[in-house]
Amino acid sequence: MPHCVIEYSAPLAELIDIPKLVKETHQGAIDSGLFESKAIKIRAHRCDDFLMGTEPDDNFIHIRLSIMPDRSNEQKTVLLERIYANIVALTSDVNSVTIEILDIDSQHYFKALAPS
């Protein structure tokens, strides 16, 4: 935990370093002090089809973190702040950066690991 999905508008692939965005998001989650590095799962999804605002050049990054519900509001705020601090230098050309934290319903979450 957490599961992190970064959605970004397709034109940003030409403007920012997406692999670095993934790495910096990962580092921000580590810097929060809430998770071990090996537990953080991050993936980025390019959105080719999107409509945002009225300008054809509008673009976005939306980061969604799904975590178990045992974190306080203060811990979640630290997580948001650490991630944003790590990515802000990469996002100067981005019209909208949003970060969202969702609590996973643990009764409806399943995880299976490969045998070691």
Short mmCIF file of N, CA and C in Angstrom, two decimals:
data_model
loop_
_atom_site.label_atom_id
_atom_site.label_comp_id
_atom_site.label_asym_id
_atom_site.label_seq_id
_atom_site.Cartn_x
_atom_site.Cartn_y
_atom_site.Cartn_z
N MET A 1 0.86 -1.16 0.00
CA MET A 1 0.00 0.00 0.00
C MET A 1 0.90 1.22 0.00
N PRO A 2 0.64 2.26 -0.62
CA PRO A 2 -0.58 2.55 -1.35
C PRO A 2 -0.51 2.09 -2.80
N HIS A 3 -1.68 2.10 -3.42
CA HIS A 3 -1.75 1.97 -4.88
C HIS A 3 -1.90 3.39 -5.40
N CYS A 4 -1.08 3.75 -6.34
CA CYS A 4 -1.09 5.10 -6.87
C CYS A 4 -1.21 5.05 -8.39
N VAL A 5 -2.20 5.76 -8.91
CA VAL A 5 -2.40 5.85 -10.35
C VAL A 5 -2.25 7.31 -10.74
N ILE A 6 -1.34 7.55 -11.66
CA ILE A 6 -1.15 8.89 -12.20
C ILE A 6 -1.80 8.93 -13.58
N GLU A 7 -2.79 9.77 -13.74
CA GLU A 7 -3.39 9.99 -15.05
C GLU A 7 -2.86 11.32 -15.57
N TYR A 8 -2.52 11.36 -16.85
CA TYR A 8 -2.02 12.62 -17.41
C TYR A 8 -2.52 12.76 -18.84
N SER A 9 -2.75 13.99 -19.25
CA SER A 9 -3.21 14.25 -20.61
C SER A 9 -2.07 13.99 -21.58
N ALA A 10 -2.41 13.41 -22.71
CA ALA A 10 -1.42 12.95 -23.69
C ALA A 10 -0.39 14.01 -24.08
N PRO A 11 -0.77 15.27 -24.28
CA PRO A 11 0.24 16.26 -24.69
C PRO A 11 1.38 16.44 -23.68
N LEU A 12 1.14 16.08 -22.43
CA LEU A 12 2.20 16.24 -21.42
C LEU A 12 3.38 15.31 -21.65
N ALA A 13 3.16 14.23 -22.38
CA ALA A 13 4.26 13.31 -22.66
C ALA A 13 5.39 14.00 -23.41
N GLU A 14 5.06 15.08 -24.12
CA GLU A 14 6.07 15.85 -24.85
C GLU A 14 6.68 16.97 -24.00
N LEU A 15 6.03 17.29 -22.89
CA LEU A 15 6.45 18.44 -22.09
C LEU A 15 7.19 18.08 -20.81
N ILE A 16 6.85 16.92 -20.24
CA ILE A 16 7.49 16.54 -18.98
C ILE A 16 8.00 15.10 -19.06
N ASP A 17 8.90 14.78 -18.17
CA ASP A 17 9.50 13.45 -18.09
C ASP A 17 8.59 12.56 -17.24
N ILE A 18 7.77 11.76 -17.88
CA ILE A 18 6.79 10.93 -17.17
C ILE A 18 7.47 9.90 -16.26
N PRO A 19 8.51 9.18 -16.70
CA PRO A 19 9.18 8.27 -15.76
C PRO A 19 9.72 9.00 -14.52
N LYS A 20 10.18 10.22 -14.69
CA LYS A 20 10.66 10.99 -13.53
C LYS A 20 9.48 11.38 -12.64
N LEU A 21 8.34 11.71 -13.23
CA LEU A 21 7.14 12.00 -12.46
C LEU A 21 6.76 10.80 -11.59
N VAL A 22 6.84 9.61 -12.16
CA VAL A 22 6.56 8.38 -11.40
C VAL A 22 7.55 8.23 -10.25
N LYS A 23 8.84 8.41 -10.53
CA LYS A 23 9.87 8.27 -9.49
C LYS A 23 9.71 9.30 -8.39
N GLU A 24 9.41 10.54 -8.76
CA GLU A 24 9.26 11.60 -7.76
C GLU A 24 7.99 11.40 -6.92
N THR A 25 6.94 10.88 -7.53
CA THR A 25 5.73 10.55 -6.77
C THR A 25 6.05 9.45 -5.77
N HIS A 26 6.78 8.45 -6.21
CA HIS A 26 7.21 7.35 -5.33
C HIS A 26 8.03 7.90 -4.17
N GLN A 27 8.98 8.78 -4.47
CA GLN A 27 9.83 9.35 -3.42
C GLN A 27 9.00 10.18 -2.44
N GLY A 28 8.02 10.90 -2.95
CA GLY A 28 7.15 11.67 -2.06
C GLY A 28 6.39 10.78 -1.09
N ALA A 29 5.93 9.63 -1.58
CA ALA A 29 5.24 8.68 -0.70
C ALA A 29 6.20 8.14 0.36
N ILE A 30 7.44 7.88 -0.04
CA ILE A 30 8.45 7.44 0.93
C ILE A 30 8.70 8.54 1.95
N ASP A 31 8.88 9.77 1.46
CA ASP A 31 9.18 10.91 2.33
C ASP A 31 8.08 11.18 3.35
N SER A 32 6.86 10.72 3.07
CA SER A 32 5.77 10.92 4.02
C SER A 32 6.00 10.14 5.31
N GLY A 33 6.83 9.10 5.23
CA GLY A 33 7.09 8.27 6.41
C GLY A 33 5.98 7.28 6.72
N LEU A 34 5.02 7.15 5.82
CA LEU A 34 3.87 6.28 6.08
C LEU A 34 4.00 4.88 5.50
N PHE A 35 4.92 4.71 4.54
CA PHE A 35 5.00 3.45 3.81
C PHE A 35 6.44 3.03 3.59
N GLU A 36 6.65 1.73 3.51
CA GLU A 36 7.95 1.21 3.09
C GLU A 36 8.03 1.30 1.56
N SER A 37 9.21 1.53 1.07
CA SER A 37 9.40 1.70 -0.38
C SER A 37 8.83 0.53 -1.17
N LYS A 38 9.10 -0.69 -0.71
CA LYS A 38 8.66 -1.87 -1.47
C LYS A 38 7.15 -2.04 -1.49
N ALA A 39 6.43 -1.34 -0.62
CA ALA A 39 4.98 -1.47 -0.56
C ALA A 39 4.25 -0.49 -1.47
N ILE A 40 4.98 0.47 -2.01
CA ILE A 40 4.36 1.52 -2.83
C ILE A 40 4.29 1.06 -4.29
N LYS A 41 3.08 1.10 -4.84
CA LYS A 41 2.87 0.67 -6.23
C LYS A 41 2.36 1.86 -7.03
N ILE A 42 3.10 2.25 -8.05
CA ILE A 42 2.74 3.42 -8.83
C ILE A 42 2.73 3.07 -10.31
N ARG A 43 1.73 3.56 -11.01
CA ARG A 43 1.68 3.40 -12.46
C ARG A 43 1.11 4.68 -13.07
N ALA A 44 1.51 4.94 -14.28
CA ALA A 44 1.05 6.14 -14.98
C ALA A 44 0.23 5.73 -16.20
N HIS A 45 -0.87 6.41 -16.40
CA HIS A 45 -1.75 6.15 -17.54
C HIS A 45 -1.92 7.43 -18.35
N ARG A 46 -1.58 7.33 -19.59
CA ARG A 46 -1.75 8.44 -20.52
C ARG A 46 -3.22 8.48 -20.97
N CYS A 47 -3.81 9.65 -20.94
CA CYS A 47 -5.19 9.83 -21.39
C CYS A 47 -5.18 10.51 -22.75
N ASP A 48 -5.41 9.71 -23.78
CA ASP A 48 -5.42 10.25 -25.14
C ASP A 48 -6.72 10.99 -25.44
N ASP A 49 -7.79 10.52 -24.88
CA ASP A 49 -9.10 11.13 -25.12
C ASP A 49 -9.55 11.81 -23.84
N PHE A 50 -9.61 13.13 -23.86
CA PHE A 50 -10.04 13.88 -22.69
C PHE A 50 -10.60 15.22 -23.14
N LEU A 51 -11.41 15.81 -22.30
CA LEU A 51 -11.93 17.14 -22.53
C LEU A 51 -11.79 17.89 -21.22
N MET A 52 -11.11 19.00 -21.26
CA MET A 52 -10.87 19.78 -20.05
C MET A 52 -10.99 21.25 -20.40
N GLY A 53 -11.91 21.92 -19.76
CA GLY A 53 -12.06 23.34 -20.03
C GLY A 53 -12.48 23.61 -21.47
N THR A 54 -12.07 24.76 -21.96
CA THR A 54 -12.47 25.16 -23.32
C THR A 54 -11.29 25.40 -24.24
N GLU A 55 -10.10 25.34 -23.69
CA GLU A 55 -8.91 25.61 -24.49
C GLU A 55 -8.31 24.30 -25.00
N PRO A 56 -7.93 24.24 -26.26
CA PRO A 56 -7.38 22.99 -26.81
C PRO A 56 -6.04 22.59 -26.18
N ASP A 57 -5.33 23.54 -25.59
CA ASP A 57 -4.03 23.23 -24.99
C ASP A 57 -4.11 22.92 -23.50
N ASP A 58 -5.32 22.87 -22.93
CA ASP A 58 -5.43 22.54 -21.51
C ASP A 58 -4.88 21.14 -21.27
N ASN A 59 -4.27 20.97 -20.12
CA ASN A 59 -3.68 19.67 -19.79
C ASN A 59 -3.80 19.43 -18.29
N PHE A 60 -3.54 18.20 -17.86
CA PHE A 60 -3.72 17.88 -16.45
C PHE A 60 -2.85 16.71 -16.02
N ILE A 61 -2.65 16.65 -14.72
CA ILE A 61 -2.14 15.47 -14.02
C ILE A 61 -3.08 15.25 -12.85
N HIS A 62 -3.56 14.02 -12.72
CA HIS A 62 -4.37 13.66 -11.56
C HIS A 62 -3.73 12.44 -10.92
N ILE A 63 -3.38 12.56 -9.65
CA ILE A 63 -2.75 11.47 -8.91
C ILE A 63 -3.77 10.95 -7.90
N ARG A 64 -4.07 9.67 -7.99
CA ARG A 64 -5.02 9.03 -7.08
C ARG A 64 -4.29 7.98 -6.25
N LEU A 65 -4.34 8.14 -4.94
CA LEU A 65 -3.71 7.19 -4.03
C LEU A 65 -4.80 6.46 -3.26
N SER A 66 -4.79 5.14 -3.34
CA SER A 66 -5.72 4.32 -2.58
C SER A 66 -4.93 3.70 -1.44
N ILE A 67 -5.41 3.97 -0.21
CA ILE A 67 -4.70 3.49 0.98
C ILE A 67 -5.69 2.82 1.93
N MET A 68 -5.15 2.03 2.85
CA MET A 68 -5.99 1.42 3.87
C MET A 68 -6.49 2.53 4.79
N PRO A 69 -7.67 2.35 5.40
CA PRO A 69 -8.33 3.45 6.11
C PRO A 69 -7.81 3.75 7.52
N ASP A 70 -6.60 3.34 7.85
CA ASP A 70 -6.10 3.56 9.20
C ASP A 70 -5.21 4.80 9.33
N ARG A 71 -5.26 5.70 8.38
CA ARG A 71 -4.43 6.91 8.41
C ARG A 71 -5.27 8.11 8.85
N SER A 72 -4.67 8.95 9.68
CA SER A 72 -5.37 10.15 10.15
C SER A 72 -5.40 11.21 9.05
N ASN A 73 -6.25 12.22 9.25
CA ASN A 73 -6.30 13.33 8.30
C ASN A 73 -4.95 14.04 8.23
N GLU A 74 -4.28 14.15 9.35
CA GLU A 74 -2.96 14.79 9.38
C GLU A 74 -1.95 14.00 8.55
N GLN A 75 -1.97 12.68 8.68
CA GLN A 75 -1.06 11.84 7.90
C GLN A 75 -1.36 11.95 6.40
N LYS A 76 -2.62 12.01 6.06
CA LYS A 76 -3.00 12.16 4.65
C LYS A 76 -2.54 13.51 4.10
N THR A 77 -2.65 14.54 4.92
CA THR A 77 -2.18 15.86 4.50
C THR A 77 -0.68 15.85 4.27
N VAL A 78 0.06 15.20 5.15
CA VAL A 78 1.52 15.08 4.97
C VAL A 78 1.82 14.36 3.66
N LEU A 79 1.10 13.29 3.38
CA LEU A 79 1.30 12.54 2.14
C LEU A 79 1.06 13.43 0.92
N LEU A 80 -0.04 14.16 0.91
CA LEU A 80 -0.32 15.09 -0.19
C LEU A 80 0.81 16.11 -0.36
N GLU A 81 1.21 16.70 0.76
CA GLU A 81 2.24 17.74 0.71
C GLU A 81 3.58 17.21 0.22
N ARG A 82 3.96 16.02 0.67
CA ARG A 82 5.25 15.45 0.27
C ARG A 82 5.26 15.11 -1.22
N ILE A 83 4.19 14.53 -1.69
CA ILE A 83 4.13 14.20 -3.11
C ILE A 83 4.18 15.46 -3.95
N TYR A 84 3.37 16.45 -3.59
CA TYR A 84 3.36 17.68 -4.38
C TYR A 84 4.72 18.36 -4.35
N ALA A 85 5.36 18.40 -3.20
CA ALA A 85 6.69 19.01 -3.09
C ALA A 85 7.68 18.33 -4.02
N ASN A 86 7.55 17.03 -4.20
CA ASN A 86 8.48 16.30 -5.05
C ASN A 86 8.20 16.47 -6.54
N ILE A 87 6.97 16.77 -6.91
CA ILE A 87 6.65 16.87 -8.34
C ILE A 87 6.52 18.30 -8.84
N VAL A 88 6.46 19.28 -7.95
CA VAL A 88 6.16 20.65 -8.36
C VAL A 88 7.14 21.18 -9.41
N ALA A 89 8.40 20.82 -9.29
CA ALA A 89 9.40 21.31 -10.26
C ALA A 89 9.16 20.75 -11.66
N LEU A 90 8.48 19.61 -11.74
CA LEU A 90 8.21 18.99 -13.04
C LEU A 90 6.94 19.51 -13.69
N THR A 91 6.13 20.23 -12.94
CA THR A 91 4.77 20.51 -13.41
C THR A 91 4.51 21.98 -13.76
N SER A 92 5.54 22.73 -14.04
CA SER A 92 5.34 24.16 -14.34
C SER A 92 4.53 24.39 -15.62
N ASP A 93 4.52 23.43 -16.53
CA ASP A 93 3.75 23.56 -17.78
C ASP A 93 2.38 22.90 -17.71
N VAL A 94 1.98 22.48 -16.51
CA VAL A 94 0.72 21.75 -16.36
C VAL A 94 -0.36 22.71 -15.87
N ASN A 95 -1.50 22.73 -16.56
CA ASN A 95 -2.61 23.61 -16.19
C ASN A 95 -3.27 23.22 -14.87
N SER A 96 -3.36 21.92 -14.61
CA SER A 96 -4.06 21.46 -13.42
C SER A 96 -3.36 20.23 -12.86
N VAL A 97 -2.95 20.32 -11.59
CA VAL A 97 -2.39 19.18 -10.88
C VAL A 97 -3.31 18.91 -9.69
N THR A 98 -3.85 17.70 -9.63
CA THR A 98 -4.69 17.33 -8.50
C THR A 98 -4.17 16.03 -7.91
N ILE A 99 -4.31 15.92 -6.59
CA ILE A 99 -3.91 14.71 -5.87
C ILE A 99 -5.08 14.34 -4.97
N GLU A 100 -5.46 13.08 -5.02
CA GLU A 100 -6.63 12.59 -4.29
C GLU A 100 -6.24 11.35 -3.50
N ILE A 101 -6.68 11.29 -2.25
CA ILE A 101 -6.45 10.10 -1.42
C ILE A 101 -7.80 9.45 -1.15
N LEU A 102 -7.88 8.16 -1.44
CA LEU A 102 -9.09 7.39 -1.21
C LEU A 102 -8.81 6.28 -0.21
N ASP A 103 -9.74 6.09 0.73
CA ASP A 103 -9.63 4.97 1.66
C ASP A 103 -10.22 3.73 1.02
N ILE A 104 -9.47 2.64 1.06
CA ILE A 104 -9.94 1.36 0.54
C ILE A 104 -10.88 0.73 1.56
N ASP A 105 -11.97 0.19 1.10
CA ASP A 105 -12.87 -0.58 1.95
C ASP A 105 -12.21 -1.94 2.18
N SER A 106 -11.61 -2.12 3.34
CA SER A 106 -10.81 -3.33 3.59
C SER A 106 -11.64 -4.61 3.55
N GLN A 107 -12.94 -4.53 3.76
CA GLN A 107 -13.78 -5.72 3.67
C GLN A 107 -13.95 -6.17 2.22
N HIS A 108 -13.68 -5.29 1.29
CA HIS A 108 -13.86 -5.61 -0.12
C HIS A 108 -12.57 -5.45 -0.89
N TYR A 109 -11.48 -5.78 -0.24
CA TYR A 109 -10.15 -5.70 -0.87
C TYR A 109 -9.49 -7.06 -0.71
N PHE A 110 -8.92 -7.56 -1.79
CA PHE A 110 -8.24 -8.86 -1.77
C PHE A 110 -6.84 -8.69 -2.32
N LYS A 111 -5.91 -9.41 -1.72
CA LYS A 111 -4.53 -9.38 -2.19
C LYS A 111 -3.96 -10.79 -2.10
N ALA A 112 -3.33 -11.24 -3.16
CA ALA A 112 -2.65 -12.54 -3.17
C ALA A 112 -1.22 -12.32 -3.63
N LEU A 113 -0.28 -12.86 -2.89
CA LEU A 113 1.13 -12.74 -3.23
C LEU A 113 1.66 -14.08 -3.72
N ALA A 114 2.63 -14.02 -4.60
CA ALA A 114 3.27 -15.24 -5.07
C ALA A 114 3.98 -15.91 -3.90
N PRO A 115 3.96 -17.23 -3.84
CA PRO A 115 4.66 -17.92 -2.75
C PRO A 115 6.16 -17.62 -2.82
N SER A 116 6.74 -17.48 -1.64
CA SER A 116 8.19 -17.20 -1.63
C SER A 116 9.02 -18.44 -1.46
#
